[in-house]
Amino acid sequence: MGAILGIPSRGMARIPTLGPLLAPATVVRGGRACQREQLEALLAWGRKPSARLAEQIARQRSLPLWRCEDGFLRSLALGPDSPPLSLVVDDLGIYYDATAPSRLEALIAQPLAPGQRDRAQALQRLWCDQRVSKYNGAPESSAPTRPFVLVVDQTAGDLSIGGGLADAASFGQMLAAALAEHPHSQVVVKIHPDVAAGRKRSHFTPEQLSDPRLELCADGGHPTALLEQAQAVYVVTSQLGFEALLWNRPVRCFGMPFYAGWGLTTDALPSPERRCGPRPELAQLVHATLIAYPRYLDPHQGQRCEPERLIQVLGLQRRQRCGQPAVIEAFGFKPWKQPILRRFLAGSRIRFRRRHSPASPTARALAVWGREPGLGVRQRLRQPAPPTLLHIEDGFLRSVGLGANLIAPVSWVVDHRGIYYDATAASDLEWHLAHHDFSAAERQRAAALRELLVAAGLTKYNLSADPWRRPEGAQRVVLVPGQVESDASIRYGAPGLSTNLALLQAVRRAEPDAWVLYKPHPDVVAGLRQGTTSDTAAAAHCNEILLNGSMDQLYGQVDAIHVLTSLAGFEALLRGVPVHTWGLPFYAGWGLTQDQLACPRRGRQLSLNALVHGTLIDYPRYVSRRSGLFIEPEEAIAELLAWRLEPVAGLGWWRRLFRHWGRLRERIAPHRFS
């Protein structure tokens, strides 16, 4: 049973992540409730004016007062745009107030056991490997190519400045010292992101920043590259001084932040007497600041987690966000796909346009669904200095239910070169498979992922169906999965055979004695897309037509699979089923399939695990259904398994309205759509 804690401040009580971060404590909200309910302690937000009511009630009721603040690994975006994912709760004071003891100060002074030291050092490495900071939504600020020192601004009125025994004049002293102590280096002044966003004021005036050796960094960017490459870092009380220590940079302090006064920094002020005992090592500071003092929230689960977990989560968000252009014009995305695109291109501003609308003359990145852009995009691509073109498509572990039923996906791919099903040109996936040197660790991870996926019985759509049994006495059974014949993967990936009927005829010639099992595409069976191969025509070249079988269950009962370009061939490879390709799907040409056609750009021999890593780990993006944030493929599998156990939801009116769009557009203008 957790403690009962009172939060009289309305603003503090409205923080959506506060309850989970304080769990298992029970939270009582509101001034009146805090005056009458039985409590164990009152909570206040630092030493802000809003803390006065909590201080007053604590005095009146003779209750302890605990002070809260954002943790040092706070969130994805800036404070007003993103609730905190870490929190500190201090029963002695608050970490940024050097005028009084704090719980963090006491924790820093505690010696570490060997296991604690090892964990702190590993956490420091993880912080740098994942390139995280307090806020993690912005692209990295660029570091100068010549030697430089970093000077860190803070927002005017920041309570940590006065609490750190400094004032506004400390910033001028810091800047003068940086210029004097590094006469041959460039001096980069990093403005606080809230100042860059226009929300707060800086401590520096234009006159102070007029020295020709100064370079102003006011892009609101992420500080990692600057901290990584700076010769030294100058701060008053900014948290970036602590982060610089994590990067093993020399730090010069002109105030008394929590990490100063311990012998780990060069300080302009004398240490408080409380910090004059035995000198802690850096691992003690790291353990106290990032492990022992804060509490963390997993944004996917909504539950408390360890710092390592949150660092990995935010590191993934940074990697996925920072690889995309800042502004993207998206063409032809239907209304139901637009919020999905925003999630998969998080970190970029999206401007939606009609399919054939002209692209803006200033556009630097355009996004289209699939391979074929609309007329306006094609015209823009023919102009001088054409923009980047991003091709968007479903990923290989998509959903529980058909995309044609407007079921939102957990994975999409974003391809800067082409698209994986277009064999006429290289895609990001093909280039990666052809050139990447897959490490032993990558292949090992892919093997584990493949085992997990196969054990879970997951496929692209994960549809349920009645079980199918292999015919008794059949010596050899081959599966032929049908495709939507108007699909772009056939137009651009099957230069020879291009219909289901032609494939069935070829398979029958190649396997005259086999039991040929034909399974039409589920979109065609559901009436959502048109099919041109009738059951009567197909029946002349196969032994059985199966309309609703489970693909995962079929893979375990067939001896081989024949495909044009179907993803079923890749799914069969994962399960050790021999695959014969009659087109040029992305997984053909790497020595893992029996191919009727060859692609000159391929030919490299890949292991199955290398193919899996490139296809399921490196190439797609996965987004959580729960949090809307990027997740790893292993987490996507867990979500798909949970999704599969949920009751089947009925189609809403808007899904019923738009679900036949693909079939309708094929009838109206098949030559205009990809």
XYZ file of C-alpha atoms in Angstrom:
674
model
C 0.000 0.000 0.000
C 1.500 3.332 -1.032
C 1.581 6.605 0.830
C -1.265 9.144 0.639
C 0.145 12.388 -0.770
C -1.589 15.744 -1.111
C -1.206 18.108 -4.072
C -2.987 21.415 -3.386
C -1.658 23.172 -6.526
C -4.162 22.948 -9.390
C -1.487 23.335 -12.037
C 0.657 20.593 -10.572
C -2.370 18.307 -10.148
C -3.150 18.611 -13.876
C 0.182 17.072 -14.977
C -1.097 13.884 -16.688
C 1.927 11.728 -15.878
C 2.157 12.725 -12.221
C -0.062 9.945 -10.873
C 1.813 7.080 -12.573
C 5.165 8.628 -11.618
C 4.120 8.759 -7.959
C 2.707 5.205 -7.957
C 2.017 3.273 -5.816
C 1.147 6.359 -3.778
C -2.443 7.608 -3.665
C -2.767 11.252 -4.700
C -5.249 13.678 -3.120
C -5.760 16.742 -5.342
C -6.975 20.235 -4.456
C -6.432 22.659 -1.582
C -9.652 21.850 0.293
C -9.161 18.096 0.061
C -5.553 18.465 1.258
C -6.761 20.361 4.331
C -9.218 17.673 5.432
C -8.025 14.293 4.099
C -5.612 12.074 6.026
C -2.191 12.564 4.397
C 1.355 11.437 4.969
C 2.988 14.381 3.162
C 2.264 17.436 1.014
C 3.829 17.853 -2.427
C 4.980 21.164 -3.898
C 6.603 21.953 -7.246
C 10.122 23.036 -6.311
C 10.329 26.484 -4.812
C 7.928 28.179 -7.219
C 5.293 30.607 -5.890
C 2.712 27.852 -6.434
C 4.426 25.919 -3.613
C 3.287 28.404 -0.973
C -0.121 26.818 -0.448
C 1.455 23.397 0.117
C 3.961 24.972 2.519
C 1.132 26.654 4.428
C -0.970 23.495 4.740
C 2.095 21.486 5.769
C 2.813 23.960 8.583
C -0.812 24.042 9.721
C -1.124 20.260 9.799
C 2.465 19.534 10.940
C 3.005 17.337 7.890
C 6.206 16.747 5.920
C 6.616 18.780 2.738
C 8.232 17.071 -0.253
C 9.316 19.037 -3.294
C 8.997 17.732 -6.839
C 10.707 18.741 -10.061
C 11.247 17.452 -13.580
C 13.824 14.701 -13.798
C 17.035 15.095 -15.749
C 15.755 12.926 -18.629
C 12.485 14.758 -18.879
C 10.612 14.178 -22.099
C 10.563 14.218 -25.856
C 9.522 17.826 -26.463
C 9.784 21.024 -24.431
C 7.873 21.451 -21.186
C 4.625 23.024 -22.498
C 4.407 20.477 -25.346
C 5.151 17.216 -23.541
C 4.420 16.009 -19.979
C 7.390 14.819 -17.917
C 8.475 11.208 -18.141
C 10.714 11.513 -15.089
C 10.245 13.162 -11.729
C 12.279 13.818 -8.604
C 10.680 13.831 -5.160
C 12.889 15.365 -2.465
C 12.061 15.071 1.232
C 14.893 17.419 2.327
C 14.916 20.309 -0.148
C 15.331 20.465 -3.907
C 18.444 19.701 -5.936
C 18.910 23.136 -7.516
C 18.859 25.027 -4.199
C 22.432 25.086 -2.885
C 21.409 27.215 0.108
C 19.948 24.155 1.884
C 20.506 20.382 1.952
C 18.737 18.167 -0.586
C 18.216 14.433 -0.867
C 20.309 14.397 -4.049
C 23.212 15.984 -2.210
C 23.060 13.230 0.399
C 22.887 10.523 -2.272
C 25.932 11.878 -4.127
C 28.000 11.611 -0.956
C 27.151 7.922 -0.449
C 29.840 5.398 -1.495
C 28.854 2.853 -4.146
C 28.910 -0.938 -4.044
C 30.769 -2.502 -7.012
C 27.502 -3.439 -8.736
C 26.191 0.112 -8.378
C 29.406 1.514 -9.853
C 29.207 -0.848 -12.816
C 25.578 0.095 -13.452
C 26.330 3.817 -13.261
C 29.191 3.502 -15.736
C 27.046 1.421 -18.095
C 24.254 3.997 -17.810
C 26.673 6.796 -18.672
C 27.724 4.899 -21.813
C 24.087 4.242 -22.716
C 23.229 7.930 -22.331
C 25.950 8.850 -24.822
C 25.245 5.934 -27.180
C 21.555 6.885 -27.382
C 22.449 10.598 -27.626
C 19.756 11.779 -25.217
C 19.389 14.953 -23.180
C 16.771 16.524 -20.926
C 14.560 17.338 -23.944
C 14.783 15.092 -26.978
C 12.495 16.272 -29.749
C 14.730 18.608 -31.752
C 17.390 17.763 -34.349
C 20.977 18.129 -33.179
C 22.617 21.533 -33.406
C 25.629 21.376 -35.694
C 29.062 21.631 -34.109
C 31.721 23.877 -35.689
C 34.511 22.209 -37.629
C 37.231 24.228 -35.875
C 38.091 23.880 -32.127
C 35.502 25.534 -29.893
C 34.308 25.895 -26.324
C 30.638 25.907 -25.394
C 28.971 28.615 -23.307
C 25.455 27.760 -22.104
C 22.734 30.379 -21.663
C 19.709 29.911 -19.402
C 16.274 31.521 -19.275
C 15.885 34.719 -17.299
C 14.198 34.026 -13.969
C 15.286 30.370 -13.800
C 15.074 29.452 -10.108
C 18.210 27.331 -10.365
C 20.282 30.498 -10.907
C 19.488 32.124 -7.584
C 19.323 28.731 -5.907
C 22.772 28.067 -7.325
C 24.202 31.218 -5.621
C 24.456 33.087 -8.945
C 22.708 36.010 -10.639
C 22.349 37.633 -14.051
C 25.849 39.108 -13.817
C 27.280 35.582 -13.619
C 26.543 35.083 -17.319
C 28.666 38.043 -18.370
C 31.491 36.807 -16.162
C 31.209 33.337 -17.677
C 31.348 34.644 -21.248
C 34.346 36.877 -20.496
C 36.197 33.951 -18.893
C 35.531 31.667 -21.868
C 36.953 34.256 -24.282
C 39.974 34.970 -22.083
C 40.823 31.367 -21.222
C 40.570 30.093 -24.815
C 42.091 32.879 -26.947
C 42.605 30.629 -29.995
C 39.240 28.868 -29.984
C 35.833 29.721 -31.285
C 33.238 30.323 -28.560
C 29.754 28.931 -29.220
C 26.941 30.431 -27.140
C 23.995 28.046 -26.961
C 20.709 29.792 -26.341
C 18.108 27.900 -24.290
C 15.398 26.168 -26.430
C 12.614 28.116 -24.675
C 14.381 31.349 -25.639
C 14.769 30.126 -29.223
C 11.025 29.305 -29.236
C 10.197 32.844 -28.082
C 8.798 31.765 -24.721
C 11.505 33.130 -22.426
C 14.254 35.784 -22.346
C 18.002 35.242 -22.626
C 20.685 36.517 -20.241
C 22.849 37.864 -23.063
C 22.438 41.202 -24.807
C 23.420 41.871 -28.440
C 26.349 43.976 -27.196
C 27.706 41.047 -25.177
C 27.537 38.825 -28.254
C 29.344 41.184 -30.631
C 32.835 39.656 -30.308
C 33.904 38.217 -33.728
C 35.028 34.960 -32.087
C 31.496 34.261 -30.883
C 29.029 32.051 -32.732
C 25.418 32.091 -31.597
C 23.558 28.779 -31.570
C 19.894 29.805 -31.392
C 18.254 27.007 -33.383
C 16.717 25.351 -30.312
C 18.533 22.196 -31.329
C 19.596 19.176 -29.347
C 22.963 19.754 -27.596
C 24.557 16.326 -28.103
C 26.961 17.136 -30.949
C 28.102 20.319 -29.174
C 28.740 18.502 -25.890
C 30.465 15.651 -27.665
C 32.966 17.878 -29.493
C 33.511 20.921 -27.253
C 36.977 21.454 -25.761
C 35.308 22.693 -22.573
C 31.809 23.617 -21.410
C 31.010 26.810 -19.469
C 27.813 26.974 -17.406
C 26.234 28.909 -14.587
C 23.830 26.247 -13.259
C 22.518 24.618 -16.466
C 21.925 20.857 -16.533
C 24.121 20.794 -19.651
C 27.086 20.990 -17.295
C 26.096 17.633 -15.829
C 25.545 16.227 -19.327
C 28.990 17.497 -20.329
C 30.446 15.431 -17.479
C 28.665 12.391 -18.923
C 30.495 13.123 -22.176
C 33.763 13.481 -20.195
C 34.132 17.158 -21.078
C 35.876 19.670 -18.750
C 33.204 21.810 -17.061
C 33.620 25.343 -15.656
C 30.815 26.493 -13.300
C 29.943 30.106 -12.396
C 27.174 29.084 -10.039
C 26.755 26.153 -7.659
C 24.575 23.543 -9.424
C 24.062 20.123 -7.861
C 27.072 18.638 -9.694
C 29.503 21.416 -8.682
C 31.550 21.662 -5.493
C 32.505 17.966 -5.512
C 35.850 18.270 -7.276
C 34.466 17.133 -10.642
C 34.199 20.663 -12.071
C 36.250 23.854 -12.012
C 34.229 26.257 -9.882
C 34.205 30.037 -9.635
C 32.419 29.856 -6.265
C 33.518 28.147 -3.032
C 31.826 24.844 -2.228
C 29.140 24.720 0.463
C 30.534 23.172 3.616
C 28.212 20.178 3.089
C 30.141 19.261 -0.088
C 33.621 19.514 1.403
C 33.931 15.925 2.589
C 35.485 13.030 0.655
C 35.489 13.681 -3.082
C 32.983 11.444 -4.931
C 33.881 9.819 -8.217
C 31.851 10.536 -11.352
C 30.037 7.192 -11.011
C 28.642 8.333 -7.642
C 27.271 11.487 -9.218
C 25.760 9.506 -12.088
C 24.227 6.866 -9.825
C 22.698 9.436 -7.500
C 21.436 11.742 -10.255
C 20.091 9.235 -12.776
C 19.335 6.092 -10.737
C 18.725 6.708 -7.037
C 17.078 10.152 -7.071
C 14.507 10.239 -9.941
C 11.644 7.993 -10.924
C 10.798 7.213 -14.569
C 7.741 6.387 -16.664
C 7.578 4.062 -19.667
C 5.456 6.068 -22.153
C 4.259 2.893 -23.908
C 3.077 1.059 -20.798
C 2.179 4.066 -18.642
C 4.021 2.460 -15.729
C 7.176 3.113 -13.719
C 10.383 1.862 -15.314
C 14.147 1.975 -14.884
C 16.261 4.761 -16.446
C 17.817 2.362 -18.952
C 14.384 1.667 -20.427
C 13.444 5.327 -20.842
C 16.847 6.181 -22.342
C 16.330 3.468 -24.963
C 12.782 4.623 -25.699
C 13.817 8.248 -26.179
C 16.925 7.259 -28.113
C 14.725 5.425 -30.637
C 12.468 8.467 -30.984
C 15.513 10.601 -31.716
C 16.898 8.245 -34.361
C 13.608 7.940 -36.181
C 12.742 11.642 -36.010
C 16.114 13.044 -36.978
C 16.357 11.078 -40.233
C 13.491 12.965 -41.876
C 13.171 16.457 -43.421
C 11.784 19.199 -41.202
C 8.846 20.008 -43.527
C 7.157 17.503 -45.862
C 4.360 18.018 -48.394
C 2.223 14.863 -48.591
C 0.149 14.168 -51.707
C -2.977 12.055 -52.113
C -3.292 10.751 -48.553
C -6.921 10.075 -47.688
C -8.275 11.646 -44.491
C -8.089 8.386 -42.518
C -4.393 7.992 -43.401
C -3.356 11.539 -42.543
C -3.101 11.150 -38.732
C -1.275 7.859 -39.298
C 1.266 9.608 -41.526
C 1.831 12.238 -38.840
C 2.747 9.482 -36.383
C 5.118 7.706 -38.769
C 6.771 10.998 -39.758
C 6.825 12.406 -36.213
C 9.323 15.215 -35.901
C 8.424 16.662 -39.306
C 5.719 19.210 -40.108
C 3.310 17.710 -42.657
C 1.379 19.768 -45.216
C -1.276 17.735 -46.996
C -2.044 18.285 -50.685
C -4.420 16.675 -53.163
C -2.908 13.940 -55.310
C -2.519 15.997 -58.494
C -1.989 19.409 -56.854
C 1.226 21.257 -57.762
C 4.027 21.022 -55.245
C 5.169 24.268 -53.667
C 8.187 25.852 -55.405
C 10.005 25.929 -52.053
C 9.176 22.348 -51.059
C 12.259 20.350 -50.063
C 10.542 16.992 -49.408
C 7.452 15.371 -50.909
C 5.675 12.214 -49.681
C 3.495 9.912 -51.776
C 1.844 6.568 -51.186
C 3.629 3.782 -52.995
C 5.606 4.221 -56.162
C 3.778 6.503 -58.551
C 3.533 10.214 -57.676
C 0.740 12.402 -58.964
C 1.078 14.809 -61.845
C 1.981 17.827 -59.708
C 4.742 15.912 -57.937
C 6.173 14.600 -61.225
C 6.340 18.146 -62.605
C 8.182 19.369 -59.517
C 10.656 16.478 -59.738
C 11.577 17.490 -63.291
C 12.558 21.017 -62.229
C 16.091 22.088 -61.260
C 17.049 21.137 -57.694
C 14.175 18.673 -57.246
C 13.033 17.921 -53.688
C 13.496 14.635 -51.868
C 10.723 12.150 -52.669
C 9.562 9.838 -49.876
C 7.651 6.697 -50.815
C 5.331 5.414 -48.060
C 3.988 1.868 -47.891
C 2.698 -0.750 -45.480
C 5.323 -2.612 -43.509
C 5.634 -6.381 -43.370
C 4.030 -6.771 -39.926
C 1.048 -4.551 -40.454
C -2.034 -5.165 -38.338
C -4.771 -7.503 -37.195
C -7.166 -7.029 -40.096
C -6.954 -5.852 -43.676
C -5.601 -2.484 -44.694
C -8.470 -2.240 -47.179
C -10.790 -2.260 -44.151
C -8.972 0.892 -42.972
C -7.332 -0.917 -40.045
C -4.514 1.300 -38.780
C -1.032 -0.231 -39.079
C 1.744 -0.718 -36.559
C 4.375 -0.522 -39.311
C 4.986 1.513 -42.451
C 8.123 1.979 -44.524
C 9.533 5.341 -45.617
C 11.835 4.903 -48.606
C 14.037 7.708 -49.979
C 15.218 5.847 -53.102
C 12.224 3.952 -54.405
C 10.029 1.295 -52.846
C 10.773 -2.303 -51.951
C 8.364 -3.924 -54.455
C 9.682 -1.980 -57.469
C 12.382 -4.112 -59.056
C 12.987 -1.593 -61.849
C 15.112 0.566 -59.528
C 16.958 0.246 -56.243
C 15.103 0.910 -52.995
C 16.510 1.744 -49.584
C 15.917 -1.886 -48.631
C 17.713 -3.304 -51.662
C 20.659 -0.927 -51.244
C 20.944 -1.824 -47.567
C 20.810 -5.564 -48.231
C 23.413 -5.213 -50.982
C 25.917 -3.105 -49.031
C 25.471 -3.413 -45.262
C 27.950 -5.544 -43.340
C 25.636 -7.338 -40.913
C 27.409 -7.882 -37.601
C 27.218 -11.022 -35.505
C 25.083 -9.135 -32.962
C 22.663 -8.030 -35.687
C 22.327 -11.552 -37.055
C 21.809 -12.884 -33.545
C 19.063 -10.337 -32.871
C 17.424 -11.215 -36.199
C 17.475 -14.916 -35.332
C 15.748 -14.218 -32.014
C 13.204 -11.973 -33.738
C 12.475 -14.646 -36.345
C 11.979 -17.294 -33.666
C 9.674 -14.946 -31.759
C 7.642 -14.125 -34.843
C 7.280 -17.742 -35.966
C 6.384 -18.939 -32.473
C 3.732 -16.238 -32.286
C 2.328 -17.275 -35.657
C 2.263 -13.707 -36.967
C 1.890 -12.695 -40.614
C 1.155 -9.374 -42.315
C -2.592 -9.189 -41.592
C -3.051 -11.921 -38.920
C -6.531 -12.946 -40.001
C -8.312 -15.765 -38.191
C -9.718 -18.715 -40.138
C -10.830 -22.292 -39.776
C -7.941 -24.790 -39.806
C -6.935 -26.504 -43.049
C -5.518 -30.016 -43.164
C -3.096 -31.444 -45.670
C -4.806 -34.038 -47.928
C -4.104 -37.595 -46.881
C -1.775 -39.394 -49.232
C -0.495 -36.225 -50.937
C 3.221 -36.724 -51.602
C 3.939 -33.063 -52.294
C 1.778 -30.030 -51.538
C 2.633 -26.590 -52.928
C 0.917 -23.361 -52.018
C 0.184 -20.636 -54.584
C -0.989 -17.413 -52.890
C -2.970 -15.154 -55.178
C -2.396 -11.427 -55.432
C -4.440 -8.403 -56.453
C -3.434 -8.312 -60.101
C -3.671 -4.533 -60.367
C -1.255 -4.209 -57.443
C 1.852 -2.137 -58.059
C 4.076 -4.953 -56.807
C 3.071 -6.996 -59.881
C 3.320 -4.095 -62.340
C 6.817 -3.196 -61.147
C 8.058 -6.506 -59.788
C 6.794 -9.130 -62.234
C 8.191 -8.423 -65.711
C 7.273 -11.928 -66.945
C 4.165 -13.623 -65.565
C 1.720 -11.063 -64.265
C -1.576 -12.823 -63.454
C -2.649 -15.432 -60.954
C -3.844 -17.673 -63.778
C -0.488 -17.502 -65.568
C 1.259 -18.338 -62.297
C -1.000 -21.334 -61.683
C -0.374 -22.589 -65.217
C 3.391 -22.264 -64.753
C 3.304 -24.021 -61.384
C 1.257 -26.888 -62.794
C 3.809 -27.325 -65.597
C 6.687 -27.207 -63.109
C 4.983 -29.450 -60.532
C 2.745 -31.819 -62.536
C 2.370 -34.352 -59.714
C 2.002 -31.966 -56.782
C -1.180 -31.091 -54.913
C -1.505 -27.418 -55.868
C -3.342 -25.347 -53.263
C -4.465 -21.918 -54.511
C -5.399 -19.213 -52.014
C -6.857 -16.013 -53.513
C -5.871 -12.718 -51.934
C -8.046 -11.848 -48.897
C -8.894 -8.386 -50.296
C -10.381 -10.071 -53.377
C -12.224 -12.652 -51.274
C -13.646 -9.836 -49.128
C -14.793 -7.976 -52.234
C -12.555 -5.004 -51.470
C -10.393 -5.324 -54.603
C -11.111 -6.673 -58.058
C -9.846 -10.070 -59.194
C -9.523 -11.159 -62.812
C -8.852 -14.867 -62.283
C -12.148 -16.691 -61.751
C -12.440 -19.717 -59.519
C -13.449 -21.755 -62.556
C -10.319 -20.802 -64.491
C -8.102 -21.370 -61.464
C -9.669 -24.757 -60.728
C -8.429 -26.089 -64.071
C -4.815 -25.740 -62.879
C -4.963 -26.509 -59.161
C -6.300 -29.221 -56.903
C -7.944 -27.007 -54.342
C -9.010 -23.402 -53.866
C -8.904 -22.180 -50.271
C -10.705 -18.912 -49.580
C -10.175 -18.328 -45.871
C -7.211 -20.316 -44.595
C -4.748 -18.974 -42.038
C -1.417 -18.356 -43.764
C 0.598 -19.233 -40.682
C -1.201 -22.556 -40.389
C -0.665 -23.294 -44.096
C 3.100 -22.719 -43.951
C 3.489 -25.655 -41.586
C 1.724 -28.093 -43.923
C 3.104 -27.370 -47.386
C 6.327 -28.536 -48.985
C 6.961 -25.381 -51.025
C 5.399 -22.087 -52.029
C 5.287 -20.476 -55.486
C 4.779 -16.718 -55.726
C 4.886 -13.849 -58.159
C 5.900 -11.115 -55.688
C 3.729 -11.950 -52.662
C 4.996 -11.218 -49.161
C 3.912 -14.768 -48.382
C 7.206 -15.897 -49.898
C 9.161 -13.950 -47.300
C 6.927 -15.259 -44.507
C 7.547 -18.793 -45.782
C 11.321 -18.241 -45.734
C 11.082 -17.292 -42.066
C 9.526 -20.694 -41.402
C 12.002 -22.716 -43.446
C 9.629 -23.419 -46.349
C 11.291 -23.598 -49.817
C 10.235 -20.615 -51.936
C 10.015 -20.392 -55.744
C 9.733 -16.874 -57.173
C 8.349 -16.098 -60.635
C 8.737 -12.347 -60.274
C 11.332 -10.202 -58.496
C 10.142 -9.655 -54.917
C 12.522 -7.903 -52.543
C 13.651 -11.175 -50.969
C 14.635 -12.809 -54.283
C 18.153 -12.745 -55.698
C 20.020 -13.174 -52.416
C 20.612 -16.929 -52.666
C 17.694 -17.900 -50.413
C 15.005 -18.632 -53.020
C 14.619 -20.580 -56.278
C 14.278 -17.749 -58.803
C 12.995 -17.793 -62.360
C 14.281 -14.245 -62.967
C 17.495 -12.421 -62.039
C 18.140 -8.847 -60.919
C 21.621 -7.570 -61.909
C 21.775 -5.284 -58.862
C 21.427 -8.264 -56.541
C 23.370 -11.486 -56.430
C 25.062 -11.093 -53.079
C 24.679 -14.193 -50.929
C 22.875 -13.319 -47.698
C 22.072 -15.410 -44.683
C 18.413 -15.617 -43.733
C 19.139 -13.695 -40.538
C 20.800 -10.875 -42.488
C 17.709 -10.667 -44.712
C 15.497 -10.611 -41.635
C 17.509 -7.859 -39.949
C 17.432 -5.668 -43.038
C 13.760 -6.294 -43.757
C 12.153 -6.314 -40.317
C 14.524 -4.260 -38.145
C 16.370 -1.711 -40.289
C 13.842 -0.837 -43.006
C 10.366 -0.345 -41.431
C 9.149 2.038 -38.786
C 6.950 0.684 -36.013
C 4.531 2.851 -34.025
C 2.769 1.811 -30.835
C -1.020 1.650 -30.887
C -0.999 2.695 -27.228
C 1.443 5.582 -27.075
C 1.717 6.699 -30.718
C 5.512 6.648 -30.335
C 8.076 4.622 -32.249
C 8.755 1.131 -30.951
C 11.127 -1.713 -31.779
C 9.910 -4.684 -33.867
C 9.966 -6.942 -30.806
C 7.546 -4.554 -29.113
C 5.393 -4.461 -32.250
C 5.101 -8.258 -32.084
C 3.949 -8.035 -28.470
C 1.332 -5.437 -29.427
C 0.096 -7.544 -32.346
C -0.275 -10.555 -30.061
C -2.288 -8.491 -27.573
C -4.330 -7.021 -30.423
C -5.142 -10.487 -31.746
C -6.711 -11.388 -28.390
C -9.035 -8.382 -28.431
C -12.687 -8.782 -29.496
C -13.194 -8.057 -33.189
C -14.472 -4.511 -33.493
C -17.216 -3.713 -35.963
C -16.641 -1.318 -38.840
C -17.747 2.241 -38.109
C -19.757 4.239 -40.643
C -16.671 5.969 -42.020
C -14.885 2.648 -42.553
C -17.956 1.299 -44.325
C -17.970 4.405 -46.497
C -14.291 4.286 -47.532
C -13.481 0.558 -47.422
C -14.420 0.019 -51.088
C -12.303 2.958 -52.278
C -9.607 0.728 -53.778
C -12.108 -1.262 -55.825
C -13.991 1.867 -56.913
C -10.880 3.660 -58.144
C -9.835 0.586 -60.149
C -13.165 0.696 -61.990
C -13.149 4.456 -62.581
C -9.592 5.070 -63.770
C -7.265 2.109 -63.404
C -4.529 3.802 -65.414
C -4.327 6.762 -63.042
C -3.715 4.943 -59.783
C -0.862 2.901 -58.417
